């Protein structure tokens, strides 16, 4: 999915080139993967002559938030705070991301009646 999101609308050949370079995957493996992603509704395609042009049906952010929601639902409430801290430590945050997190934490504290 990362390759498709990065390329936007992409011919299968470009996707294959990226995945072959990154993972050493054969063309048949990439074709199978693309077919499964179409079947599951993650990708759409359009035939252009002999080429197939693939496009993500959903933005990366939409899919990531859905996955995060599902992941948090499966997590124990007592582990969610530590999980979020772990993710913040693993992420490469820019100044804007940090400011947004600080603002969210401030709002959360107000909502919960927690003093700074």
PDB file of C-alpha atoms in Angstrom:
ATOM      1  CA  UNK A   1       0.000   0.000   0.000  1.00  0.00           C
ATOM      2  CA  UNK A   2       2.867   2.385   0.752  1.00  0.00           C
ATOM      3  CA  UNK A   3       4.085   2.112  -2.828  1.00  0.00           C
ATOM      4  CA  UNK A   4       0.638   2.891  -4.231  1.00  0.00           C
ATOM      5  CA  UNK A   5       0.072   5.781  -1.826  1.00  0.00           C
ATOM      6  CA  UNK A   6       3.470   7.199  -2.731  1.00  0.00           C
ATOM      7  CA  UNK A   7       2.883   6.937  -6.479  1.00  0.00           C
ATOM      8  CA  UNK A   8      -0.789   7.917  -6.527  1.00  0.00           C
ATOM      9  CA  UNK A   9      -2.165   6.228  -9.635  1.00  0.00           C
ATOM     10  CA  UNK A  10       0.487   3.756 -10.718  1.00  0.00           C
ATOM     11  CA  UNK A  11       0.990   1.103 -13.347  1.00  0.00           C
ATOM     12  CA  UNK A  12       1.611  -2.368 -11.996  1.00  0.00           C
ATOM     13  CA  UNK A  13       5.117  -2.276 -13.495  1.00  0.00           C
ATOM     14  CA  UNK A  14       6.163   0.663 -11.293  1.00  0.00           C
ATOM     15  CA  UNK A  15       4.702  -1.030  -8.222  1.00  0.00           C
ATOM     16  CA  UNK A  16       6.553  -4.225  -9.123  1.00  0.00           C
ATOM     17  CA  UNK A  17       9.837  -2.309  -9.550  1.00  0.00           C
ATOM     18  CA  UNK A  18       9.510  -0.748  -6.099  1.00  0.00           C
ATOM     19  CA  UNK A  19       8.538  -3.978  -4.337  1.00  0.00           C
ATOM     20  CA  UNK A  20      11.185  -6.000  -6.167  1.00  0.00           C
ATOM     21  CA  UNK A  21      13.848  -3.478  -5.133  1.00  0.00           C
ATOM     22  CA  UNK A  22      12.635  -3.315  -1.506  1.00  0.00           C
ATOM     23  CA  UNK A  23      11.768  -6.969  -0.896  1.00  0.00           C
ATOM     24  CA  UNK A  24      13.061  -8.983  -3.861  1.00  0.00           C
ATOM     25  CA  UNK A  25       9.518 -10.063  -4.732  1.00  0.00           C
ATOM     26  CA  UNK A  26       8.787 -11.718  -8.059  1.00  0.00           C
ATOM     27  CA  UNK A  27       6.349 -10.172 -10.519  1.00  0.00           C
ATOM     28  CA  UNK A  28       3.853 -12.979  -9.874  1.00  0.00           C
ATOM     29  CA  UNK A  29       3.952 -12.267  -6.121  1.00  0.00           C
ATOM     30  CA  UNK A  30       3.216  -8.581  -6.717  1.00  0.00           C
ATOM     31  CA  UNK A  31       0.376  -9.439  -9.126  1.00  0.00           C
ATOM     32  CA  UNK A  32      -1.143 -11.758  -6.520  1.00  0.00           C
ATOM     33  CA  UNK A  33      -0.814  -9.093  -3.830  1.00  0.00           C
ATOM     34  CA  UNK A  34      -2.426  -6.435  -6.043  1.00  0.00           C
ATOM     35  CA  UNK A  35      -5.256  -8.807  -6.910  1.00  0.00           C
ATOM     36  CA  UNK A  36      -5.920  -9.552  -3.234  1.00  0.00           C
ATOM     37  CA  UNK A  37      -5.870  -5.848  -2.346  1.00  0.00           C
ATOM     38  CA  UNK A  38      -8.430  -5.203  -5.108  1.00  0.00           C
ATOM     39  CA  UNK A  39     -10.615  -8.089  -3.843  1.00  0.00           C
ATOM     40  CA  UNK A  40     -10.492  -6.719  -0.292  1.00  0.00           C
ATOM     41  CA  UNK A  41     -11.489  -3.265  -1.533  1.00  0.00           C
ATOM     42  CA  UNK A  42      -8.241  -1.448  -0.705  1.00  0.00           C
ATOM     43  CA  UNK A  43      -7.252  -0.775  -4.315  1.00  0.00           C
ATOM     44  CA  UNK A  44      -9.092   0.074  -7.492  1.00  0.00           C
ATOM     45  CA  UNK A  45      -7.711  -0.316 -10.977  1.00  0.00           C
ATOM     46  CA  UNK A  46      -8.320   0.872 -14.491  1.00  0.00           C
ATOM     47  CA  UNK A  47      -7.102  -0.856 -17.604  1.00  0.00           C
ATOM     48  CA  UNK A  48      -5.163   1.414 -19.964  1.00  0.00           C
ATOM     49  CA  UNK A  49      -4.354  -0.635 -23.056  1.00  0.00           C
ATOM     50  CA  UNK A  50      -2.254  -3.521 -21.771  1.00  0.00           C
ATOM     51  CA  UNK A  51      -1.403  -1.696 -18.550  1.00  0.00           C
ATOM     52  CA  UNK A  52      -3.296  -1.770 -15.289  1.00  0.00           C
ATOM     53  CA  UNK A  53      -3.279   1.467 -13.318  1.00  0.00           C
ATOM     54  CA  UNK A  54      -3.806   0.977  -9.588  1.00  0.00           C
ATOM     55  CA  UNK A  55      -4.976   3.554  -7.088  1.00  0.00           C
ATOM     56  CA  UNK A  56      -5.648   3.354  -3.353  1.00  0.00           C
ATOM     57  CA  UNK A  57      -9.353   3.452  -2.586  1.00  0.00           C
ATOM     58  CA  UNK A  58      -8.699   5.160   0.746  1.00  0.00           C
ATOM     59  CA  UNK A  59      -6.068   7.609   1.961  1.00  0.00           C
ATOM     60  CA  UNK A  60      -3.242   6.329   4.108  1.00  0.00           C
ATOM     61  CA  UNK A  61      -4.518   8.371   7.057  1.00  0.00           C
ATOM     62  CA  UNK A  62      -8.015   6.904   6.825  1.00  0.00           C
ATOM     63  CA  UNK A  63      -6.671   3.345   6.764  1.00  0.00           C
ATOM     64  CA  UNK A  64      -4.219   4.024   9.582  1.00  0.00           C
ATOM     65  CA  UNK A  65      -6.870   5.558  11.831  1.00  0.00           C
ATOM     66  CA  UNK A  66      -9.188   2.607  11.201  1.00  0.00           C
ATOM     67  CA  UNK A  67      -6.363   0.191  12.027  1.00  0.00           C
ATOM     68  CA  UNK A  68      -5.455   2.201  15.145  1.00  0.00           C
ATOM     69  CA  UNK A  69      -9.093   2.192  16.309  1.00  0.00           C
ATOM     70  CA  UNK A  70      -9.287  -1.576  15.867  1.00  0.00           C
ATOM     71  CA  UNK A  71      -5.950  -2.025  17.637  1.00  0.00           C
ATOM     72  CA  UNK A  72      -6.996   0.130  20.594  1.00  0.00           C
ATOM     73  CA  UNK A  73     -10.290  -1.759  20.879  1.00  0.00           C
ATOM     74  CA  UNK A  74      -8.304  -4.982  21.289  1.00  0.00           C
ATOM     75  CA  UNK A  75      -5.961  -3.465  23.893  1.00  0.00           C
ATOM     76  CA  UNK A  76      -6.491  -3.572  27.626  1.00  0.00           C
ATOM     77  CA  UNK A  77      -7.487  -0.192  29.034  1.00  0.00           C
ATOM     78  CA  UNK A  78      -4.551  -0.378  31.455  1.00  0.00           C
ATOM     79  CA  UNK A  79      -2.096  -0.717  28.522  1.00  0.00           C
ATOM     80  CA  UNK A  80      -3.406   2.075  26.268  1.00  0.00           C
ATOM     81  CA  UNK A  81      -1.404   4.907  27.865  1.00  0.00           C
ATOM     82  CA  UNK A  82       1.846   2.955  27.679  1.00  0.00           C
ATOM     83  CA  UNK A  83       1.051   1.976  24.104  1.00  0.00           C
ATOM     84  CA  UNK A  84       0.553   5.617  23.118  1.00  0.00           C
ATOM     85  CA  UNK A  85       3.817   6.580  24.821  1.00  0.00           C
ATOM     86  CA  UNK A  86       5.597   3.782  22.961  1.00  0.00           C
ATOM     87  CA  UNK A  87       4.203   5.012  19.637  1.00  0.00           C
ATOM     88  CA  UNK A  88       5.236   8.611  20.358  1.00  0.00           C
ATOM     89  CA  UNK A  89       8.783   7.417  21.114  1.00  0.00           C
ATOM     90  CA  UNK A  90       8.907   5.387  17.887  1.00  0.00           C
ATOM     91  CA  UNK A  91       7.508   8.170  15.686  1.00  0.00           C
ATOM     92  CA  UNK A  92       9.623  10.766  13.923  1.00  0.00           C
ATOM     93  CA  UNK A  93       7.639  13.821  15.030  1.00  0.00           C
ATOM     94  CA  UNK A  94       8.105  17.299  13.643  1.00  0.00           C
ATOM     95  CA  UNK A  95       7.503  20.541  15.547  1.00  0.00           C
ATOM     96  CA  UNK A  96       3.883  20.771  14.342  1.00  0.00           C
ATOM     97  CA  UNK A  97       3.159  17.208  15.494  1.00  0.00           C
ATOM     98  CA  UNK A  98       4.616  17.964  18.929  1.00  0.00           C
ATOM     99  CA  UNK A  99       2.593  21.167  19.269  1.00  0.00           C
ATOM    100  CA  UNK A 100      -0.577  19.291  18.322  1.00  0.00           C
ATOM    101  CA  UNK A 101       0.162  16.592  20.889  1.00  0.00           C
ATOM    102  CA  UNK A 102       0.793  19.203  23.568  1.00  0.00           C
ATOM    103  CA  UNK A 103      -2.503  20.884  22.723  1.00  0.00           C
ATOM    104  CA  UNK A 104      -4.362  17.571  22.810  1.00  0.00           C
ATOM    105  CA  UNK A 105      -2.841  16.695  26.177  1.00  0.00           C
ATOM    106  CA  UNK A 106      -3.779  20.118  27.561  1.00  0.00           C
ATOM    107  CA  UNK A 107      -7.383  19.696  26.362  1.00  0.00           C
ATOM    108  CA  UNK A 108      -7.493  16.154  27.739  1.00  0.00           C
ATOM    109  CA  UNK A 109      -6.324  17.390  31.151  1.00  0.00           C
ATOM    110  CA  UNK A 110      -9.036  20.079  31.184  1.00  0.00           C
ATOM    111  CA  UNK A 111     -11.658  17.522  30.220  1.00  0.00           C
ATOM    112  CA  UNK A 112     -10.531  15.144  32.975  1.00  0.00           C
ATOM    113  CA  UNK A 113     -10.073  17.910  35.580  1.00  0.00           C
ATOM    114  CA  UNK A 114      -6.339  17.275  35.922  1.00  0.00           C
ATOM    115  CA  UNK A 115      -4.213  20.217  37.001  1.00  0.00           C
ATOM    116  CA  UNK A 116      -0.875  20.849  35.314  1.00  0.00           C
TER     117      UNK A 116
END
